[in-house]
Amino acid sequence: MSNIKVELTKSPKPKPVDESKLTFGDVFTDHMLIVDYDEGQGWHDARIVPYGPLSLDPAAMCLHYGQEVFEGMKAYRADDGRVLLFRPQENFKRLNLSNDRLCIPPVDEEFMLECLEKFVSIDADWIPKAPDTSLYLRPFIIAVDPHLGVRAANHYLFMVIASPVGPYYPEGLDPVKIYVETKYVRAVKGGTGFTKTAGNYSSSLKAQYEAKEKNYTQVLWLDGVERKYIEEVGTMNVFFKIDGEIITPSLDGSILGGITRKSAIELMRGWGMKVTERRLSIDELAKAYDDGKLEEAFGTGTAAVISPIGHLNWGDTKIMNINNGEIGPVSQRLYDELTGIQWGKVEDKYGWTVTVK
Amino acid sequence: MSNIKVELTKSPKPKPVDESKLTFGDVFTDHMLIVDYDEGQGWHDARIVPYGPLSLDPAAMCLHYGQEVFEGMKAYRADDGRVLLFRPQENFKRLNLSNDRLCIPPVDEEFMLECLEKFVSIDADWIPKAPDTSLYLRPFIIAVDPHLGVRAANHYLFMVIASPVGPYYPEGLDPVKIYVETKYVRAVKGGTGFTKTAGNYSSSLKAQYEAKEKNYTQVLWLDGVERKYIEEVGTMNVFFKIDGEIITPSLDGSILGGITRKSAIELMRGWGMKVTERRLSIDELAKAYDDGKLEEAFGTGTAAVISPIGHLNWGDTKIMNINNGEIGPVSQRLYDELTGIQWGKVEDKYGWTVTVK
Ligand SMILES: Cc1ncc(COP(=O)(O)O)c(C=O)c1O
Ligand SMILES: Cc1ncc(COP(=O)(O)O)c(C=O)c1O
């Protein structure tokens, strides 16, 4: 760790007083991690410095051409005081997948994780202790050369910032109402849907807003080619229990490979459940509903962990009320098991957690 | 104009000495235009200030979720000293189209154009005079709230920066070699292809790089659904002359409505040529080539104006050499007419140019 410079803040900020009132992503800790990339030199000068504004040239390429990727993960405070990360290696692996697609130079996954752990240990007092709270960690990379003209940049910043957070959905584990999106498309094969790049999120806003106006929490995305295969729900992966079998869309290039998704699949298979990754059309889902076979539906993601879906609206005429709008047993069990492992309350049989020193 | 504050630089930068050596988008003028947006207050505090770095919170939403749109236009120096803009109203109209899709509040098109003209008049000495040079203007909007979590921002900056530029393609009007892209997709209906938003450009880099490695200047994009209809060429619109008729892909939602495209169509129709906007498949194009009917191909865009295509590679086996790799008569005539109007050398029958006071 000798090559990570540390400059501690001289004016620590007050920490949130009432941890039960924490929102998501509005408050930031005392420090941030920065690593520079310069063509020829590679990634260099890893440093932890006081949290503060970046000085960016107005022509910085990230502000024009969106060469930006990010990750999302959490640090959890266990009852015994340990600080836990959940499968962080997976985040850095995925970051490099995003990097490759976006023409950003790869990072050294092990070294970046080491930097991140060091950063978390320095701001460890910011990890809240109230139930369902954690420290959200946001690694991201931005292209910073001042240049107009479409090409990959030569200078980048890798950064990690952190925010103490409460639950992502104020509704908590309450089942949400979802609108099946038929006008807008999130991603298409050959595009960037399998990466965490900025443009995937800005392009999704409009659908999200139109759904909110109709009183839906989020949208269910369909594929961009045939406009019928289910892809994701909002910014989560999606699962359905149909006639006893768990089905989730296969990762075909337009879907983000969620770490919660992967973990949920492994857990459920470990419980002896049948889990199938395949294409699932909205017609097939509606048919299963009509036949009384659609037993559960839920989204998975780092922010909300598990988000049960209680109600689906397809084309304003087909309404599916799933499991009477209540949390299903699989959703509940996954939520308990995943959060149990994440907060160190349940035995970590799979070796998923990393304890920050 | 009374409500545009101006703070002139105290340390003007040296201007490029050899205008024949100007590159594209690397040098910036002495000033920049900024207008703030705050929820509740609207766009406010238009000001022209010395060019310099922006101070952005590392959680500024544009760095994570890509809520960013831009425009590209030029200021031209006429022989009689006048400073001309080319159809700038169209840029602000398109900016608002992009804004709408990206959930960014609309701008007052007339007022923003007024601000831009004021800015250009202040940095007018930066407009180069050498042939084929101009001052590239980059209006852009970025979301600046510090917040993690996918939603539209509440605070934005509208800015204009400017760069004295030489020709976009160092090759000049020389016909370029183009690779028909069959792996990557630029945009899909239901997405953001018709807007100028950051994410469209970052997602296109990889195809561009792979084409460059094979010694092609750019790619020809096919549609994301059937993967056969021609959409654009690099960051330009594309035209073909087949058996005497000009054909260009219709604006179906995944193609940017270029201002050069629009102007080229109007000019050619004014010359009595048959111009058709419709879907054109790569198979149909290859067939026309085989039948000896593919007479010309060219791209259109603000940066390069007209870029003749001399060579198309489809699937590594189908090579199309167009017009013997030479500039065709329509490409040449459009280039002469458009640049003639833009630099004020040719009568502006359509009333396209705006003289900056
Ligand atoms: C588009 C999208 N899908 C799915 C996910 C879930 O991924 P993970 O479980 O790794 O958080 C996320 C969030 O990270 C996402 O942004
Ligand atoms: C994707 C794309 N297509 C086409 C164009 C051409 O548009 P215009 O003629 O308005 O410059 C541009 C450049 O602005 C572009 O970025």
CSV table of C-alpha atoms in Angstrom, one decimal, chain B residues 29 112 225 243 268 291 334:
chain,number,residue,atom,x,y,z
B,29,THR,CA,-10.5,31.4,-27.5
B,112,MET,CA,-29.4,31.8,-26.5
B,225,VAL,CA,-33.1,-3.7,-35.6
B,243,ASP,CA,-28.9,5.8,-61.4
B,268,MET,CA,-30.1,19.7,-54.8
B,291,ASP,CA,-25.3,-3.0,-61.7
B,334,LEU,CA,-22.4,20.9,-53.0
